[in-house]
Structures are given as structure tokens and as C-alpha cells.
């Protein structure tokens, strides 16, 4: 492993009544005005909104609501939230929802504290925000692990770019498996694949030699695969849902990246597909990642063979490339087994006119095995159809 500094500052409350415990302990630390942020309104239908509002009122907080955050949150929505936070002099932002809500709020927490345009700061001046409104998260859809770090994925609709930005790192997070019961099963399963994808993207980062970080990643991947299959059979099993919530947190709290250099190339490609189609993130990854790996495995056959054997239980074929292919085939079968789409067409994306634009706008990284080209990304997208 390479030298590293590890920090996970988010205080995480896990298990039954996690929100009650988290808010009871954390709310007294902050001022009077809380911005309660959420998505399309499902939290009001399933009772989560009422439960959180009851806790906020019991703590004597003045609540400003910021709703309507969509999947693939937009930069325009960030600016709306920042204006509201400044106007109401918000002391704490409480994001209730999945990764889209927390991602949006991370950048709201930063944008509200500066007069600079954060998009320009990052992509033109390569600067990062330094001050934030404190942020707490109550997770209702697991998968992104967004509650564990300061990275937010935001779509700039004007520029047709979906990219990572630096925002506030949540001070605390509540992970109650019961809060995930209300999300549709396909959304929960796509979140599980996002978790698996995070693990794979870190695992195939450099260096590729044996190290503790990757051995932990192998264990998390095996666990996600097993529990995702169990979830499909028993969607109401809170133990299984809790395991997936914790796996999502581990996948993105930095532990699996310690001592690694990662590129997240599958995510980079999917982000741009999302910028043009507004598609479901986990489902997009489920389509892209196996095909991407069929393009990359020959550049690191030993690592892919190890992954095939240690994660998927593939037999050693006596040739690393053949063993690697068995692992990729197992990944493809897993996608089918848990009911995820394995092509853009099955996602309802029939248009192919945007492939060239996506290929040209994708952030091409050094690569876990080798660097892709614009033409190869176009080929991958074509194969995803």
C-alpha cells in the first residue's frame, strides 16, 4: 500500500431507532434553525417526515423545509438551497433521504457560506470550499455511502456535465434499516450494486499487489453479493437491509481506498450517461461495469483472476485470463439474478445519438489497468445498448 492519511469524521448511529438516538444526541450541539431537506415527498407518505419533525420540534428547533431534490441532483437546485439557507440563517442542514439528497446538501452547505460560484472554483480555478454549514444525514435509501464523505455528484444541466464536487462532510448520520423499507425494491437493489461498484472501483486501483485494504474489500464484496441475493428473496428482512446499509457506509468511508490510487472509471462513464439521460445510477453501473471489465481484464489478468476466485468463488482455470473471464461472467449473472438491467435498452434508453457526446465528455482517468480512449468509451457504450 502507498502512504496515506485516513479520517472518517462522520459519527454514525446504526440500528433500530438510529434517528431518535442521533437527533437526541446531536441536535443540542447546534443553533435554533434547521433546514430539513428531502426528495420528492415520499418521506411524507411513509411517516419518516413526521417522525423527524417530531424530534426537531421536541428539540425546540425552527424548521425551514427544502424539498424537491431529485435523483441526479442539479446545480440549479444547489443554488436554490444555498439562497434559502442564507436567507433563513440556517444553523444545521438535516438531509433525509438517499445519496441524491445528501449530495445536494453537501454542496448547499458549502455554497451558502461563500459568494464564489463553486462550479467555477472547482473546474476553472481548482479550488475547494473551506467553510460549511454543519450537516446531518438520516439515510432512507442505502447504496451510495454518501453520508460518510465530503464528495457530492452534481449535474450541471446547462453544461451537460455530471461530476464530483467537494462539499461538507456530514457531522453525523443515522442508519436505521427500517427507514429503507419504503423504497421500491429495484431502487434498493440498484443501491446495493452501487455499493459493489464502489468496492470494485477501489479494488482495481493501484497498487495491485497483495495488501490489507484489498483483502477487506474482498470481504465486503462477498458480503454485498450474498446479502443482495438474500434481499431479493426476503425484501422485508431488516437484518439483511441493515447489512447492506453498513456495507454501503464501509464502501465509501475511505477504508477501502486507504493506500490506493483509484480512478472510478465506470462511475465517470455512467455519470455522463446520467447527464444526458437522467438514468438511475446503480442500474447504469450494472450495465456498464461488466462490459468495461471485458475491455480491461487483459491489462491486469492476475488481479482479475484473484477477484474471480476470492470474490465470486470461480475455479482456477490454469490461465489467469480464463479465470478472469469467469469472474466477469459471474458479475454479469449476478446482475441478472438480482433483477437489474443488463443493457441500456432494458433501462428504457433506446436513443444512441448521445454516445459520441458522452464519450468525448467523460473524464478519462489513468485507469485501474490502463487508460481508455474516447473511441473505446464509444465502443463500450455501443456494446451496452
PDB file of N, CA and C in Angstrom, residues 246-317:
ATOM      1  N   UNK A 246     -24.746  -0.951   6.177  1.00  0.00           N
ATOM      2  CA  UNK A 246     -23.400  -0.827   6.740  1.00  0.00           C
ATOM      3  C   UNK A 246     -22.334  -1.066   5.670  1.00  0.00           C
ATOM      4  N   UNK A 247     -22.612  -1.990   4.755  1.00  0.00           N
ATOM      5  CA  UNK A 247     -21.674  -2.223   3.655  1.00  0.00           C
ATOM      6  C   UNK A 247     -21.522  -0.962   2.803  1.00  0.00           C
ATOM      7  N   UNK A 248     -22.645  -0.270   2.547  1.00  0.00           N
ATOM      8  CA  UNK A 248     -22.586   0.966   1.766  1.00  0.00           C
ATOM      9  C   UNK A 248     -21.718   2.000   2.467  1.00  0.00           C
ATOM     10  N   UNK A 249     -21.853   2.087   3.783  1.00  0.00           N
ATOM     11  CA  UNK A 249     -21.042   3.038   4.551  1.00  0.00           C
ATOM     12  C   UNK A 249     -19.559   2.686   4.479  1.00  0.00           C
ATOM     13  N   UNK A 250     -19.243   1.400   4.664  1.00  0.00           N
ATOM     14  CA  UNK A 250     -17.852   0.960   4.596  1.00  0.00           C
ATOM     15  C   UNK A 250     -17.274   1.208   3.205  1.00  0.00           C
ATOM     16  N   UNK A 251     -18.106   1.027   2.176  1.00  0.00           N
ATOM     17  CA  UNK A 251     -17.633   1.187   0.810  1.00  0.00           C
ATOM     18  C   UNK A 251     -17.189   2.592   0.464  1.00  0.00           C
ATOM     19  N   UNK A 252     -17.714   3.586   1.185  1.00  0.00           N
ATOM     20  CA  UNK A 252     -17.371   4.963   0.825  1.00  0.00           C
ATOM     21  C   UNK A 252     -16.882   5.814   1.995  1.00  0.00           C
ATOM     22  N   UNK A 253     -16.454   5.184   3.095  1.00  0.00           N
ATOM     23  CA  UNK A 253     -15.922   5.988   4.198  1.00  0.00           C
ATOM     24  C   UNK A 253     -14.409   6.135   4.125  1.00  0.00           C
ATOM     25  N   UNK A 254     -13.817   5.652   3.042  1.00  0.00           N
ATOM     26  CA  UNK A 254     -12.382   5.805   2.823  1.00  0.00           C
ATOM     27  C   UNK A 254     -11.556   4.583   3.174  1.00  0.00           C
ATOM     28  N   UNK A 255     -12.124   3.651   3.929  1.00  0.00           N
ATOM     29  CA  UNK A 255     -11.357   2.490   4.369  1.00  0.00           C
ATOM     30  C   UNK A 255     -10.853   1.660   3.195  1.00  0.00           C
ATOM     31  N   UNK A 256     -11.692   1.450   2.187  1.00  0.00           N
ATOM     32  CA  UNK A 256     -11.308   0.597   1.058  1.00  0.00           C
ATOM     33  C   UNK A 256     -10.425   1.316   0.047  1.00  0.00           C
ATOM     34  N   UNK A 257     -10.171   2.602   0.291  1.00  0.00           N
ATOM     35  CA  UNK A 257      -9.282   3.372  -0.580  1.00  0.00           C
ATOM     36  C   UNK A 257      -7.938   3.664   0.089  1.00  0.00           C
ATOM     37  N   UNK A 258      -7.793   3.269   1.355  1.00  0.00           N
ATOM     38  CA  UNK A 258      -6.565   3.564   2.088  1.00  0.00           C
ATOM     39  C   UNK A 258      -5.365   2.904   1.407  1.00  0.00           C
ATOM     40  N   UNK A 259      -4.382   3.728   1.047  1.00  0.00           N
ATOM     41  CA  UNK A 259      -3.191   3.227   0.385  1.00  0.00           C
ATOM     42  C   UNK A 259      -3.378   2.915  -1.082  1.00  0.00           C
ATOM     43  N   UNK A 260      -4.507   3.324  -1.654  1.00  0.00           N
ATOM     44  CA  UNK A 260      -4.812   3.026  -3.055  1.00  0.00           C
ATOM     45  C   UNK A 260      -4.940   4.317  -3.860  1.00  0.00           C
ATOM     46  N   UNK A 261      -4.670   4.217  -5.149  1.00  0.00           N
ATOM     47  CA  UNK A 261      -4.972   5.289  -6.098  1.00  0.00           C
ATOM     48  C   UNK A 261      -6.074   4.767  -6.999  1.00  0.00           C
ATOM     49  N   UNK A 262      -7.239   5.369  -6.937  1.00  0.00           N
ATOM     50  CA  UNK A 262      -8.391   4.872  -7.680  1.00  0.00           C
ATOM     51  C   UNK A 262      -8.802   5.877  -8.750  1.00  0.00           C
ATOM     52  N   UNK A 263      -9.520   5.374  -9.768  1.00  0.00           N
ATOM     53  CA  UNK A 263      -9.957   6.277 -10.843  1.00  0.00           C
ATOM     54  C   UNK A 263     -11.468   6.295 -11.024  1.00  0.00           C
ATOM     55  N   UNK A 264     -12.164   5.227 -10.578  1.00  0.00           N
ATOM     56  CA  UNK A 264     -13.626   5.142 -10.702  1.00  0.00           C
ATOM     57  C   UNK A 264     -14.070   5.407 -12.140  1.00  0.00           C
ATOM     58  N   UNK A 265     -13.421   4.722 -13.090  1.00  0.00           N
ATOM     59  CA  UNK A 265     -13.719   4.970 -14.500  1.00  0.00           C
ATOM     60  C   UNK A 265     -15.129   4.544 -14.882  1.00  0.00           C
ATOM     61  N   UNK A 266     -15.641   3.477 -14.290  1.00  0.00           N
ATOM     62  CA  UNK A 266     -17.027   3.090 -14.572  1.00  0.00           C
ATOM     63  C   UNK A 266     -17.982   4.191 -14.137  1.00  0.00           C
ATOM     64  N   UNK A 267     -17.712   4.774 -12.976  1.00  0.00           N
ATOM     65  CA  UNK A 267     -18.542   5.875 -12.497  1.00  0.00           C
ATOM     66  C   UNK A 267     -18.431   7.088 -13.415  1.00  0.00           C
ATOM     67  N   UNK A 268     -17.219   7.360 -13.902  1.00  0.00           N
ATOM     68  CA  UNK A 268     -17.045   8.521 -14.776  1.00  0.00           C
ATOM     69  C   UNK A 268     -17.890   8.381 -16.044  1.00  0.00           C
ATOM     70  N   UNK A 269     -17.910   7.178 -16.597  1.00  0.00           N
ATOM     71  CA  UNK A 269     -18.707   6.940 -17.800  1.00  0.00           C
ATOM     72  C   UNK A 269     -20.199   7.050 -17.473  1.00  0.00           C
ATOM     73  N   UNK A 270     -20.614   6.402 -16.389  1.00  0.00           N
ATOM     74  CA  UNK A 270     -22.038   6.420 -16.035  1.00  0.00           C
ATOM     75  C   UNK A 270     -22.509   7.832 -15.710  1.00  0.00           C
ATOM     76  N   UNK A 271     -21.665   8.621 -15.067  1.00  0.00           N
ATOM     77  CA  UNK A 271     -22.068   9.990 -14.747  1.00  0.00           C
ATOM     78  C   UNK A 271     -22.469  10.749 -16.006  1.00  0.00           C
ATOM     79  N   UNK A 272     -21.689  10.582 -17.050  1.00  0.00           N
ATOM     80  CA  UNK A 272     -22.023  11.311 -18.279  1.00  0.00           C
ATOM     81  C   UNK A 272     -23.238  10.728 -18.988  1.00  0.00           C
ATOM     82  N   UNK A 273     -23.431   9.416 -18.891  1.00  0.00           N
ATOM     83  CA  UNK A 273     -24.679   8.847 -19.395  1.00  0.00           C
ATOM     84  C   UNK A 273     -25.855   9.460 -18.627  1.00  0.00           C
ATOM     85  N   UNK A 274     -25.688   9.596 -17.322  1.00  0.00           N
ATOM     86  CA  UNK A 274     -26.723  10.208 -16.497  1.00  0.00           C
ATOM     87  C   UNK A 274     -26.966  11.661 -16.835  1.00  0.00           C
ATOM     88  N   UNK A 275     -25.912  12.374 -17.207  1.00  0.00           N
ATOM     89  CA  UNK A 275     -26.057  13.786 -17.567  1.00  0.00           C
ATOM     90  C   UNK A 275     -26.934  13.953 -18.801  1.00  0.00           C
ATOM     91  N   UNK A 276     -26.905  12.958 -19.688  1.00  0.00           N
ATOM     92  CA  UNK A 276     -27.678  13.036 -20.930  1.00  0.00           C
ATOM     93  C   UNK A 276     -29.028  12.328 -20.839  1.00  0.00           C
ATOM     94  N   UNK A 277     -29.208  11.427 -19.862  1.00  0.00           N
ATOM     95  CA  UNK A 277     -30.446  10.642 -19.810  1.00  0.00           C
ATOM     96  C   UNK A 277     -31.171  10.715 -18.471  1.00  0.00           C
ATOM     97  N   UNK A 278     -30.498  11.216 -17.436  1.00  0.00           N
ATOM     98  CA  UNK A 278     -31.078  11.247 -16.086  1.00  0.00           C
ATOM     99  C   UNK A 278     -31.453   9.844 -15.605  1.00  0.00           C
ATOM    100  N   UNK A 279     -30.651   8.857 -15.979  1.00  0.00           N
ATOM    101  CA  UNK A 279     -30.958   7.464 -15.653  1.00  0.00           C
ATOM    102  C   UNK A 279     -30.616   7.142 -14.204  1.00  0.00           C
ATOM    103  N   UNK A 280     -31.125   6.003 -13.724  1.00  0.00           N
ATOM    104  CA  UNK A 280     -30.792   5.509 -12.398  1.00  0.00           C
ATOM    105  C   UNK A 280     -29.310   5.137 -12.343  1.00  0.00           C
ATOM    106  N   UNK A 281     -28.628   5.633 -11.323  1.00  0.00           N
ATOM    107  CA  UNK A 281     -27.174   5.487 -11.246  1.00  0.00           C
ATOM    108  C   UNK A 281     -26.734   4.034 -11.097  1.00  0.00           C
ATOM    109  N   UNK A 282     -27.298   3.321 -10.114  1.00  0.00           N
ATOM    110  CA  UNK A 282     -26.887   1.938  -9.889  1.00  0.00           C
ATOM    111  C   UNK A 282     -27.181   1.035 -11.064  1.00  0.00           C
ATOM    112  N   UNK A 283     -28.316   1.283 -11.716  1.00  0.00           N
ATOM    113  CA  UNK A 283     -28.659   0.477 -12.886  1.00  0.00           C
ATOM    114  C   UNK A 283     -27.706   0.751 -14.039  1.00  0.00           C
ATOM    115  N   UNK A 284     -27.343   2.007 -14.215  1.00  0.00           N
ATOM    116  CA  UNK A 284     -26.378   2.348 -15.259  1.00  0.00           C
ATOM    117  C   UNK A 284     -25.044   1.654 -15.036  1.00  0.00           C
ATOM    118  N   UNK A 285     -24.597   1.618 -13.772  1.00  0.00           N
ATOM    119  CA  UNK A 285     -23.347   0.929 -13.456  1.00  0.00           C
ATOM    120  C   UNK A 285     -23.452  -0.571 -13.737  1.00  0.00           C
ATOM    121  N   UNK A 286     -24.612  -1.149 -13.425  1.00  0.00           N
ATOM    122  CA  UNK A 286     -24.800  -2.584 -13.650  1.00  0.00           C
ATOM    123  C   UNK A 286     -24.689  -2.938 -15.123  1.00  0.00           C
ATOM    124  N   UNK A 287     -25.075  -2.018 -15.986  1.00  0.00           N
ATOM    125  CA  UNK A 287     -24.945  -2.244 -17.429  1.00  0.00           C
ATOM    126  C   UNK A 287     -23.499  -2.043 -17.875  1.00  0.00           C
ATOM    127  N   UNK A 288     -22.880  -0.988 -17.408  1.00  0.00           N
ATOM    128  CA  UNK A 288     -21.560  -0.568 -17.916  1.00  0.00           C
ATOM    129  C   UNK A 288     -20.417  -1.419 -17.384  1.00  0.00           C
ATOM    130  N   UNK A 289     -20.426  -1.716 -16.093  1.00  0.00           N
ATOM    131  CA  UNK A 289     -19.219  -2.263 -15.465  1.00  0.00           C
ATOM    132  C   UNK A 289     -18.771  -3.613 -16.022  1.00  0.00           C
ATOM    133  N   UNK A 290     -19.650  -4.586 -16.237  1.00  0.00           N
ATOM    134  CA  UNK A 290     -19.158  -5.846 -16.818  1.00  0.00           C
ATOM    135  C   UNK A 290     -18.536  -5.660 -18.199  1.00  0.00           C
ATOM    136  N   UNK A 291     -19.133  -4.808 -19.003  1.00  0.00           N
ATOM    137  CA  UNK A 291     -18.592  -4.575 -20.346  1.00  0.00           C
ATOM    138  C   UNK A 291     -17.259  -3.836 -20.262  1.00  0.00           C
ATOM    139  N   UNK A 292     -17.165  -2.880 -19.370  1.00  0.00           N
ATOM    140  CA  UNK A 292     -15.890  -2.180 -19.148  1.00  0.00           C
ATOM    141  C   UNK A 292     -14.796  -3.182 -18.780  1.00  0.00           C
ATOM    142  N   UNK A 293     -15.123  -4.121 -17.891  1.00  0.00           N
ATOM    143  CA  UNK A 293     -14.118  -5.073 -17.434  1.00  0.00           C
ATOM    144  C   UNK A 293     -13.698  -6.037 -18.532  1.00  0.00           C
ATOM    145  N   UNK A 294     -14.574  -6.309 -19.486  1.00  0.00           N
ATOM    146  CA  UNK A 294     -14.175  -7.132 -20.626  1.00  0.00           C
ATOM    147  C   UNK A 294     -13.162  -6.397 -21.505  1.00  0.00           C
ATOM    148  N   UNK A 295     -13.145  -5.090 -21.425  1.00  0.00           N
ATOM    149  CA  UNK A 295     -12.151  -4.299 -22.147  1.00  0.00           C
ATOM    150  C   UNK A 295     -10.840  -4.184 -21.375  1.00  0.00           C
ATOM    151  N   UNK A 296     -10.884  -4.356 -20.050  1.00  0.00           N
ATOM    152  CA  UNK A 296      -9.712  -4.052 -19.226  1.00  0.00           C
ATOM    153  C   UNK A 296      -8.968  -5.274 -18.692  1.00  0.00           C
ATOM    154  N   UNK A 297      -9.608  -6.428 -18.612  1.00  0.00           N
ATOM    155  CA  UNK A 297      -9.028  -7.524 -17.833  1.00  0.00           C
ATOM    156  C   UNK A 297      -7.683  -7.997 -18.367  1.00  0.00           C
ATOM    157  N   UNK A 298      -7.442  -7.894 -19.673  1.00  0.00           N
ATOM    158  CA  UNK A 298      -6.181  -8.377 -20.236  1.00  0.00           C
ATOM    159  C   UNK A 298      -4.989  -7.554 -19.764  1.00  0.00           C
ATOM    160  N   UNK A 299      -5.243  -6.321 -19.292  1.00  0.00           N
ATOM    161  CA  UNK A 299      -4.152  -5.469 -18.818  1.00  0.00           C
ATOM    162  C   UNK A 299      -3.761  -5.789 -17.379  1.00  0.00           C
ATOM    163  N   UNK A 300      -4.592  -6.534 -16.661  1.00  0.00           N
ATOM    164  CA  UNK A 300      -4.273  -6.930 -15.285  1.00  0.00           C
ATOM    165  C   UNK A 300      -4.886  -8.299 -15.001  1.00  0.00           C
ATOM    166  N   UNK A 301      -4.482  -9.318 -15.748  1.00  0.00           N
ATOM    167  CA  UNK A 301      -5.127 -10.630 -15.625  1.00  0.00           C
ATOM    168  C   UNK A 301      -4.978 -11.258 -14.244  1.00  0.00           C
ATOM    169  N   UNK A 302      -3.847 -11.053 -13.584  1.00  0.00           N
ATOM    170  CA  UNK A 302      -3.664 -11.655 -12.267  1.00  0.00           C
ATOM    171  C   UNK A 302      -4.636 -11.070 -11.257  1.00  0.00           C
ATOM    172  N   UNK A 303      -4.823  -9.747 -11.299  1.00  0.00           N
ATOM    173  CA  UNK A 303      -5.742  -9.112 -10.352  1.00  0.00           C
ATOM    174  C   UNK A 303      -7.190  -9.540 -10.624  1.00  0.00           C
ATOM    175  N   UNK A 304      -7.588  -9.591 -11.878  1.00  0.00           N
ATOM    176  CA  UNK A 304      -8.938 -10.015 -12.195  1.00  0.00           C
ATOM    177  C   UNK A 304      -9.153 -11.490 -11.847  1.00  0.00           C
ATOM    178  N   UNK A 305      -8.124 -12.299 -12.003  1.00  0.00           N
ATOM    179  CA  UNK A 305      -8.235 -13.719 -11.642  1.00  0.00           C
ATOM    180  C   UNK A 305      -8.386 -13.873 -10.133  1.00  0.00           C
ATOM    181  N   UNK A 306      -7.631 -13.086  -9.387  1.00  0.00           N
ATOM    182  CA  UNK A 306      -7.765 -13.125  -7.926  1.00  0.00           C
ATOM    183  C   UNK A 306      -9.179 -12.737  -7.508  1.00  0.00           C
ATOM    184  N   UNK A 307      -9.696 -11.672  -8.096  1.00  0.00           N
ATOM    185  CA  UNK A 307     -11.067 -11.209  -7.826  1.00  0.00           C
ATOM    186  C   UNK A 307     -12.074 -12.306  -8.157  1.00  0.00           C
ATOM    187  N   UNK A 308     -11.874 -12.973  -9.289  1.00  0.00           N
ATOM    188  CA  UNK A 308     -12.784 -14.046  -9.692  1.00  0.00           C
ATOM    189  C   UNK A 308     -12.811 -15.168  -8.652  1.00  0.00           C
ATOM    190  N   UNK A 309     -11.639 -15.532  -8.171  1.00  0.00           N
ATOM    191  CA  UNK A 309     -11.551 -16.648  -7.219  1.00  0.00           C
ATOM    192  C   UNK A 309     -11.994 -16.245  -5.815  1.00  0.00           C
ATOM    193  N   UNK A 310     -11.505 -15.100  -5.324  1.00  0.00           N
ATOM    194  CA  UNK A 310     -11.730 -14.724  -3.927  1.00  0.00           C
ATOM    195  C   UNK A 310     -13.082 -14.081  -3.675  1.00  0.00           C
ATOM    196  N   UNK A 311     -13.673 -13.481  -4.701  1.00  0.00           N
ATOM    197  CA  UNK A 311     -14.961 -12.812  -4.527  1.00  0.00           C
ATOM    198  C   UNK A 311     -16.106 -13.667  -5.058  1.00  0.00           C
ATOM    199  N   UNK A 312     -15.922 -14.229  -6.247  1.00  0.00           N
ATOM    200  CA  UNK A 312     -17.009 -14.963  -6.897  1.00  0.00           C
ATOM    201  C   UNK A 312     -16.914 -16.474  -6.729  1.00  0.00           C
ATOM    202  N   UNK A 313     -15.803 -16.942  -6.167  1.00  0.00           N
ATOM    203  CA  UNK A 313     -15.645 -18.377  -5.963  1.00  0.00           C
ATOM    204  C   UNK A 313     -15.382 -19.152  -7.232  1.00  0.00           C
ATOM    205  N   UNK A 314     -14.860 -18.476  -8.248  1.00  0.00           N
ATOM    206  CA  UNK A 314     -14.577 -19.144  -9.520  1.00  0.00           C
ATOM    207  C   UNK A 314     -13.402 -20.107  -9.359  1.00  0.00           C
ATOM    208  N   UNK A 315     -13.460 -21.201 -10.070  1.00  0.00           N
ATOM    209  CA  UNK A 315     -12.364 -22.171 -10.049  1.00  0.00           C
ATOM    210  C   UNK A 315     -11.183 -21.633 -10.839  1.00  0.00           C
ATOM    211  N   UNK A 316      -9.991 -21.974 -10.407  1.00  0.00           N
ATOM    212  CA  UNK A 316      -8.786 -21.593 -11.137  1.00  0.00           C
ATOM    213  C   UNK A 316      -8.745 -22.375 -12.451  1.00  0.00           C
ATOM    214  N   UNK A 317      -8.759 -21.662 -13.563  1.00  0.00           N
ATOM    215  CA  UNK A 317      -8.784 -22.318 -14.874  1.00  0.00           C
ATOM    216  C   UNK A 317      -7.389 -22.669 -15.386  1.00  0.00           C
TER     217      UNK A 317
END
